Tab-separated table of C-alpha atoms in Angstrom:
chain	number	residue	atom	x	y	z
A	1	LEU	CA	60.421	49.738	73.106
A	2	VAL	CA	63.946	51.053	72.839
A	3	ARG	CA	64.202	51.664	76.513
A	4	MET	CA	63.109	48.014	77.272
A	5	GLN	CA	65.635	46.528	74.913
A	6	PHE	CA	68.347	48.722	76.494
A	7	LEU	CA	67.537	47.592	79.995
A	8	GLN	CA	67.508	43.881	78.874
A	9	ILE	CA	70.999	44.292	77.532
A	10	LEU	CA	72.291	45.948	80.711
A	11	SER	CA	70.919	42.962	82.716
A	12	ARG	CA	73.018	40.469	80.781
A	13	LYS	CA	76.522	39.311	81.853
A	14	PRO	CA	79.342	41.695	80.953
A	15	GLY	CA	81.024	38.759	78.950
A	16	SER	CA	78.477	38.572	76.245
A	17	LEU	CA	79.248	42.009	74.760
A	18	GLU	CA	79.309	40.688	71.216
A	19	MET	CA	75.464	40.444	71.422
A	20	LEU	CA	75.263	44.247	71.534
A	21	PHE	CA	76.271	44.633	68.064
A	22	GLN	CA	73.420	42.376	66.772
A	23	ILE	CA	70.442	44.095	68.510
A	24	PRO	CA	69.134	47.258	66.928
A	25	PHE	CA	67.573	49.775	69.202
A	26	CYS	CA	66.114	51.728	66.271
A	27	GLN	CA	66.668	51.990	62.596
A	28	LYS	CA	70.046	53.856	63.199
A	29	GLN	CA	72.844	52.154	65.429
A	30	PHE	CA	74.211	54.012	68.451
A	31	PRO	CA	77.823	55.213	68.050
A	32	TYR	CA	80.430	52.546	68.953
A	33	THR	CA	81.816	54.647	71.716
A	34	CYS	CA	78.479	54.478	73.480
A	35	LEU	CA	77.944	50.736	72.894
A	36	SER	CA	81.321	49.659	74.059
A	37	THR	CA	80.427	50.367	77.698
A	38	SER	CA	79.139	47.810	80.228
A	39	ALA	CA	76.709	47.779	83.071
A	40	ARG	CA	79.384	48.065	85.589
A	41	VAL	CA	80.836	51.215	83.825
A	42	TYR	CA	77.412	52.855	83.586
A	43	SER	CA	76.708	52.292	87.292
A	44	LYS	CA	79.621	54.547	88.146
A	45	LYS	CA	77.891	57.463	86.644
A	46	LYS	CA	75.108	57.192	89.335
A	47	LYS	CA	76.971	58.941	92.063
A	48	GLY	CA	75.311	59.320	95.393
A	49	ASN	CA	74.981	62.655	97.269
A	50	SER	CA	78.456	63.718	98.494
A	51	TYR	CA	76.915	65.296	101.645
A	52	GLU	CA	75.690	61.884	102.663
A	53	GLN	CA	79.272	60.865	103.450
A	54	VAL	CA	79.912	63.917	105.683
A	55	ASP	CA	80.207	63.077	109.375
A	56	GLN	CA	76.995	64.777	110.528
A	57	GLU	CA	77.681	64.362	114.210
A	58	LYS	CA	81.141	65.925	113.941
A	59	TYR	CA	79.803	69.229	112.290
A	60	LYS	CA	76.539	69.293	114.316
A	61	ASN	CA	77.757	72.004	116.475
A	62	LEU	CA	78.998	74.085	113.639
A	63	VAL	CA	75.817	73.908	111.869
A	64	HIS	CA	73.871	74.749	114.983
A	65	SER	CA	75.905	77.826	115.669
A	66	VAL	CA	75.417	79.110	112.094
A	67	THR	CA	71.646	78.493	112.017
A	68	SER	CA	71.087	79.897	115.423
A	69	TYR	CA	72.901	83.310	114.538
A	70	LYS	CA	69.732	83.997	112.416
A	71	THR	CA	67.803	84.332	115.643
A	72	SER	CA	70.503	86.249	117.471
A	73	ALA	CA	69.358	88.337	120.368
A	74	GLN	CA	71.391	91.434	119.124
A	75	THR	CA	69.673	94.710	119.355
A	76	PRO	CA	70.626	98.135	117.895
A	77	GLU	CA	71.952	99.077	121.266
A	78	THR	CA	74.237	96.014	121.448
A	79	ILE	CA	75.468	96.566	117.921
A	80	LEU	CA	76.158	100.252	118.666
A	81	GLU	CA	78.004	99.177	121.751
A	82	GLU	CA	80.156	96.802	119.726
A	83	ASP	CA	80.907	99.457	117.008
A	84	ASN	CA	81.908	101.980	119.702
A	85	SER	CA	84.399	99.402	121.103
A	86	LEU	CA	85.901	98.658	117.703
A	87	TYR	CA	85.817	102.064	116.046
A	88	GLY	CA	85.164	104.635	118.791
A	89	PRO	CA	81.990	106.886	119.260
A	90	PRO	CA	80.621	108.458	116.198
A	91	ALA	CA	81.664	112.078	115.599
A	92	LYS	CA	78.617	114.298	116.304
A	93	HIS	CA	79.085	117.322	114.019
A	94	ARG	CA	77.151	118.928	111.309
A	95	PRO	CA	78.060	118.095	107.684
A	96	PRO	CA	80.562	120.627	106.305
A	97	ILE	CA	79.011	123.465	104.400
A	98	LYS	CA	80.639	124.804	101.193
A	99	ALA	CA	82.137	128.276	101.483
A	100	GLY	CA	79.961	129.508	98.516
A	101	THR	CA	76.816	128.716	100.458
A	102	LYS	CA	77.711	130.779	103.526
A	103	THR	CA	76.533	134.425	103.982
A	104	PRO	CA	79.032	136.896	105.266
A	105	LYS	CA	77.989	138.279	108.669
A	106	ASN	CA	79.105	141.814	107.725
A	107	TRP	CA	77.853	141.976	104.171
A	108	VAL	CA	78.723	145.052	102.148
A	109	PRO	CA	77.547	145.313	98.432
A	110	LEU	CA	80.162	145.280	95.789
A	111	ILE	CA	78.726	148.233	94.029
A	112	ASN	CA	78.506	151.353	96.118
A	113	PRO	CA	75.017	152.680	95.908
A	114	SER	CA	75.842	156.142	97.451
A	115	LYS	CA	78.911	156.915	95.327
A	116	ARG	CA	78.588	159.893	92.970
A	117	ILE	CA	80.057	159.417	89.513
A	118	LEU	CA	81.577	162.774	88.464
A	119	PRO	CA	81.491	163.952	84.966
A	120	VAL	CA	84.538	163.024	82.726
A	121	SER	CA	87.259	165.680	83.045
A	122	SER	CA	89.480	166.884	80.257
A	123	ASP	CA	92.595	165.260	81.568
A	124	SER	CA	90.810	161.839	82.186
A	125	ASN	CA	93.133	160.285	79.520
A	126	VAL	CA	95.960	160.315	82.056
A	127	PRO	CA	95.844	157.155	84.228
A	128	MET	CA	95.513	157.526	87.936
A	129	LYS	CA	98.429	156.437	90.096
A	130	ILE	CA	97.732	156.898	93.868
A	131	GLY	CA	100.493	155.921	96.241
A	132	LEU	CA	99.721	153.087	98.655
A	133	GLN	CA	99.298	154.545	102.144
A	134	ARG	CA	101.189	152.508	104.797
A	135	THR	CA	98.690	152.016	107.556
A	136	LYS	CA	97.651	149.441	110.123
A	137	MET	CA	95.039	148.224	107.504
A	138	PRO	CA	95.922	144.736	106.295
A	139	SER	CA	96.619	144.180	102.616
A	140	VAL	CA	94.527	142.007	100.303
A	141	THR	CA	97.625	139.773	99.719
A	142	ARG	CA	98.216	139.381	103.466
A	143	ILE	CA	94.581	138.440	104.143
A	144	LEU	CA	94.507	135.847	101.512
A	145	GLN	CA	97.875	134.398	102.555
A	146	GLU	CA	96.672	134.048	106.207
A	147	THR	CA	93.369	132.468	105.403
A	148	LEU	CA	94.517	129.674	103.145
A	149	SER	CA	92.649	126.445	103.525
A	150	PRO	CA	94.470	123.425	104.962
A	151	GLN	CA	94.507	121.763	101.492
A	152	GLN	CA	96.099	125.008	99.955
A	153	VAL	CA	98.658	124.937	102.675
A	154	PHE	CA	99.395	121.330	102.097
A	155	TYR	CA	99.946	121.647	98.354
A	156	LEU	CA	102.064	124.737	98.862
A	157	GLU	CA	104.256	123.093	101.419
A	158	ARG	CA	104.631	120.002	99.203
A	159	TRP	CA	105.639	122.132	96.183
A	160	LYS	CA	108.043	124.075	98.352
A	161	ASN	CA	109.662	120.964	99.796
A	162	LYS	CA	109.930	119.405	96.326
A	163	MET	CA	111.693	122.553	94.941
A	164	ILE	CA	114.173	122.699	97.890
A	165	GLU	CA	114.912	118.974	97.275
A	166	GLU	CA	115.774	119.809	93.711
A	167	LEU	CA	117.382	123.148	94.100
A	168	GLY	CA	118.582	123.298	97.566
A	169	LYS	CA	117.560	125.973	100.245
A	170	GLU	CA	119.736	128.653	98.848
A	171	GLY	CA	118.774	127.624	95.258
A	172	PHE	CA	115.107	127.889	96.130
A	173	GLU	CA	115.501	131.355	97.648
A	174	GLU	CA	117.248	132.447	94.506
A	175	TYR	CA	114.461	130.928	92.412
A	176	THR	CA	111.666	132.795	94.215
A	177	LYS	CA	113.599	136.100	94.163
A	178	ASN	CA	114.032	135.762	90.411
A	179	LEU	CA	110.230	135.100	90.081
A	180	PHE	CA	109.384	138.347	91.920
A	181	LEU	CA	111.981	140.223	89.806
A	182	GLN	CA	110.452	138.984	86.599
A	183	GLY	CA	106.995	139.967	87.747
A	184	GLU	CA	108.212	143.511	88.662
A	185	LEU	CA	109.893	143.963	85.271
A	186	PHE	CA	106.901	142.622	83.495
A	187	HIS	CA	104.575	145.079	85.240
A	188	SER	CA	106.967	147.930	84.695
A	189	ALA	CA	107.170	147.221	80.857
A	190	LEU	CA	103.337	147.102	80.671
A	191	GLU	CA	103.111	150.495	82.584
A	192	SER	CA	105.465	152.005	80.060
A	193	ILE	CA	103.454	150.646	77.144
A	194	PHE	CA	100.168	152.123	78.515
A	195	LEU	CA	101.896	155.466	79.203
A	196	SER	CA	103.185	155.512	75.581
A	197	GLU	CA	106.755	155.508	76.800
A	198	GLU	CA	107.813	153.587	73.748
A	199	LYS	CA	111.528	154.122	74.280
A	200	ALA	CA	111.463	152.691	77.754
A	201	ALA	CA	109.171	149.902	76.739
A	202	LYS	CA	111.616	148.947	73.844
A	203	GLU	CA	114.568	148.915	76.210
A	204	GLN	CA	112.825	146.677	78.644
A	205	GLY	CA	111.569	144.543	75.865
A	206	LYS	CA	115.143	143.595	74.860
A	207	ASP	CA	115.377	141.754	78.119
A	208	ASP	CA	114.879	138.119	77.263
A	209	VAL	CA	112.890	137.642	80.353
A	210	VAL	CA	110.390	140.377	79.751
A	211	ALA	CA	110.285	139.849	75.945
A	212	GLY	CA	108.657	136.457	76.292
A	213	TYR	CA	105.923	137.885	78.710
A	214	LEU	CA	105.150	140.863	76.361
A	215	SER	CA	105.003	138.539	73.347
A	216	SER	CA	102.537	136.403	75.310
A	217	VAL	CA	100.103	139.281	76.083
A	218	GLU	CA	100.384	140.978	72.709
A	219	HIS	CA	96.910	139.825	71.523
A	220	VAL	CA	95.412	140.864	74.858
A	221	LEU	CA	96.756	144.409	74.676
A	222	GLU	CA	94.947	144.814	71.443
A	223	ASP	CA	91.544	144.543	73.283
A	224	ILE	CA	92.515	147.074	76.042
A	225	SER	CA	91.659	150.746	75.842
A	226	GLU	CA	90.922	153.837	78.045
A	227	VAL	CA	93.274	153.087	80.929
A	228	LYS	CA	92.101	154.775	84.067
A	229	ALA	CA	94.529	153.610	86.770
A	230	LEU	CA	98.019	151.882	86.782
A	231	GLU	CA	99.688	150.547	89.863
A	232	SER	CA	97.488	152.587	92.016
A	233	GLY	CA	96.778	152.084	95.644
A	234	VAL	CA	93.131	151.478	96.832
A	235	HIS	CA	91.501	151.119	100.210
A	236	HIS	CA	87.927	150.109	101.285
A	237	GLU	CA	86.708	152.760	103.605
A	238	THR	CA	84.164	150.459	105.256
A	239	LEU	CA	85.830	147.204	105.538
A	240	GLN	CA	89.295	148.691	106.223
A	241	TYR	CA	91.700	146.834	103.887
A	242	LEU	CA	93.990	148.104	101.185
A	243	GLY	CA	95.807	146.884	98.048
A	244	LEU	CA	97.600	147.948	94.909
A	245	VAL	CA	95.757	147.543	91.554
A	246	ASP	CA	97.708	146.564	88.568
A	247	CYS	CA	95.415	148.167	86.050
A	248	VAL	CA	92.020	149.548	85.523
A	249	ALA	CA	90.952	149.733	81.887
A	250	LYS	CA	88.390	148.666	79.371
A	251	TYR	CA	88.661	145.209	77.988
A	252	ARG	CA	86.521	144.876	74.852
A	253	GLY	CA	84.474	147.819	75.847
A	254	ARG	CA	83.752	146.932	79.457
A	255	LEU	CA	85.623	148.522	82.384
A	256	CYS	CA	87.688	146.001	84.416
A	257	VAL	CA	90.139	145.618	87.184
A	258	ILE	CA	92.941	143.826	85.367
A	259	ASP	CA	95.447	141.594	87.263
A	260	TRP	CA	98.572	140.674	85.332
A	261	LYS	CA	100.061	137.230	86.310
A	262	THR	CA	103.066	135.205	85.175
A	263	SER	CA	103.247	131.494	85.200
A	264	GLU	CA	105.532	128.740	83.969
A	265	LYS	CA	102.533	126.344	83.567
A	266	PRO	CA	99.489	126.766	81.395
A	267	LYS	CA	96.433	128.068	83.259
A	268	PRO	CA	93.630	127.887	80.663
A	269	PHE	CA	90.757	128.093	83.159
A	270	LEU	CA	89.918	130.586	85.857
A	271	GLN	CA	89.982	127.970	88.582
A	272	ASN	CA	93.650	127.345	87.741
A	273	THR	CA	94.417	130.734	89.037
A	274	TYR	CA	93.546	129.837	92.636
A	275	ASP	CA	92.822	132.944	94.699
A	276	ASN	CA	93.460	135.604	91.936
A	277	PRO	CA	89.652	135.946	91.280
A	278	LEU	CA	89.205	136.773	94.950
A	279	GLN	CA	92.012	139.352	94.790
A	280	VAL	CA	90.342	141.036	91.697
A	281	ALA	CA	87.034	141.129	93.431
A	282	ALA	CA	88.523	142.663	96.599
A	283	TYR	CA	90.146	145.340	94.419
A	284	ILE	CA	86.797	146.093	92.639
A	285	GLY	CA	85.012	146.479	95.909
A	286	ALA	CA	87.755	148.688	97.294
A	287	ILE	CA	87.759	151.022	94.250
A	288	ASN	CA	83.989	151.370	94.393
A	289	HIS	CA	84.197	152.364	98.167
A	290	ASP	CA	87.338	154.570	97.781
A	291	ALA	CA	86.507	158.309	97.415
A	292	ASN	CA	89.771	158.901	95.385
A	293	TYR	CA	88.133	157.120	92.373
A	294	ASP	CA	85.243	158.855	90.587
A	295	PHE	CA	84.048	155.715	88.880
A	296	GLN	CA	82.847	152.247	89.678
A	297	VAL	CA	83.924	148.873	88.323
A	298	ARG	CA	81.747	145.878	87.766
A	299	CYS	CA	84.006	143.394	85.860
A	300	GLY	CA	87.384	141.820	86.206
A	301	LEU	CA	90.137	140.297	84.170
A	302	VAL	CA	92.930	137.897	85.065
A	303	VAL	CA	95.630	137.639	82.446
A	304	VAL	CA	98.149	134.829	82.777
A	305	ALA	CA	101.351	135.442	80.699
A	306	TYR	CA	103.821	132.959	79.883
A	307	LYS	CA	107.665	133.266	79.857
A	308	ASN	CA	108.140	131.224	76.670
A	309	GLY	CA	105.860	133.650	74.650
A	310	SER	CA	102.973	131.360	74.179
A	311	PRO	CA	99.641	133.310	74.022
A	312	ALA	CA	98.355	134.486	77.295
A	313	HIS	CA	95.090	133.251	78.908
A	314	PRO	CA	92.751	136.180	79.538
A	315	HIS	CA	89.949	135.148	82.001
A	316	PHE	CA	87.127	137.540	82.051
A	317	MET	CA	84.842	137.908	84.988
A	318	ASP	CA	81.395	139.362	84.411
A	319	PRO	CA	79.325	141.087	87.087
A	320	ASP	CA	77.595	137.933	88.354
A	321	LEU	CA	80.891	136.054	88.641
A	322	CYS	CA	82.546	139.135	90.387
A	323	SER	CA	79.591	139.052	92.833
A	324	GLN	CA	80.227	135.378	93.641
A	325	TYR	CA	83.778	135.920	94.293
A	326	TRP	CA	83.061	139.048	96.348
A	327	ASN	CA	81.010	136.968	98.816
A	328	LYS	CA	83.853	134.532	99.033
A	329	TRP	CA	86.249	137.303	99.642
A	330	LEU	CA	84.075	138.694	102.476
A	331	LEU	CA	84.178	135.292	104.142
A	332	ARG	CA	88.036	135.238	103.956
A	333	LEU	CA	88.112	138.778	105.328
A	334	GLU	CA	85.850	137.833	108.332
A	335	GLU	CA	88.099	134.763	108.843
A	336	TYR	CA	91.174	137.008	109.059
A	337	MET	CA	89.488	139.593	111.350
A	338	ASP	CA	88.430	136.722	113.731
A	339	LYS	CA	91.963	135.511	113.903
A	340	ASN	CA	93.441	138.935	114.561
């Protein structure tokens, strides 16, 4: 009933709007804003389809081209040909294999199964110090430097260029020279401590440069005992490489090859030390295959000391971890041998 009354009102002339206020649609009146409209205004709300006003003939070809593309005659061969013209032929190569998954061609065990362990002698408390023989065999340091990955080379060059930009070429050379000197003084001071040369250690400890490093490793030294070798030369009789070991001693009761490192930046994780774990693994393998040493080593320790005296970070390498880095070292050694 309401709908019929509403249609009757809309059919009347617009001039008789006063009649709208007298006819009830229901018990409640419609709001004034709604009743004040007219039939002409209401008719504007009924908009037609906007697409009906489009010139269909004008866009006929465009519509046809779009709809016909769905049934294009393109085939995988034509698509490949188009891609080759735009981007070039696809590179046909195997996906890269991580270094850790490769197997060395000339695999040698980290532990020497044929080595005889001699009984402990009476003067075993004196650390060994064998001179490094100058031969044609490459050193561990040289092998690692010449087999750096492109990414490592990039970051090293970027760091070098940044330092030269800040310090100048001569300033950078002086900076690197001082770094090596600080490292030598630090190693010398540690050697004096292990040899109980208290006087020499105190004299070197007065140097501000060395004092910070020694203070940094103080808590690590408390866990080191039974030093077996200091600044001693090693060579691998089978793989034919050599190196100079910083220290061989027990760390918390486990015999380790210990590598002392200095750093200006914190290195709280082993991966922050870059190739140092490979260096330690290489020294472990060399000791185990060097007839000059009557013992074998299964663990490693990388100690990062800081110039400002903040506590050093000791990174312990158990036998499993040493074996992993040993395999990586063998791959780097093979790469070096192939290049040379």
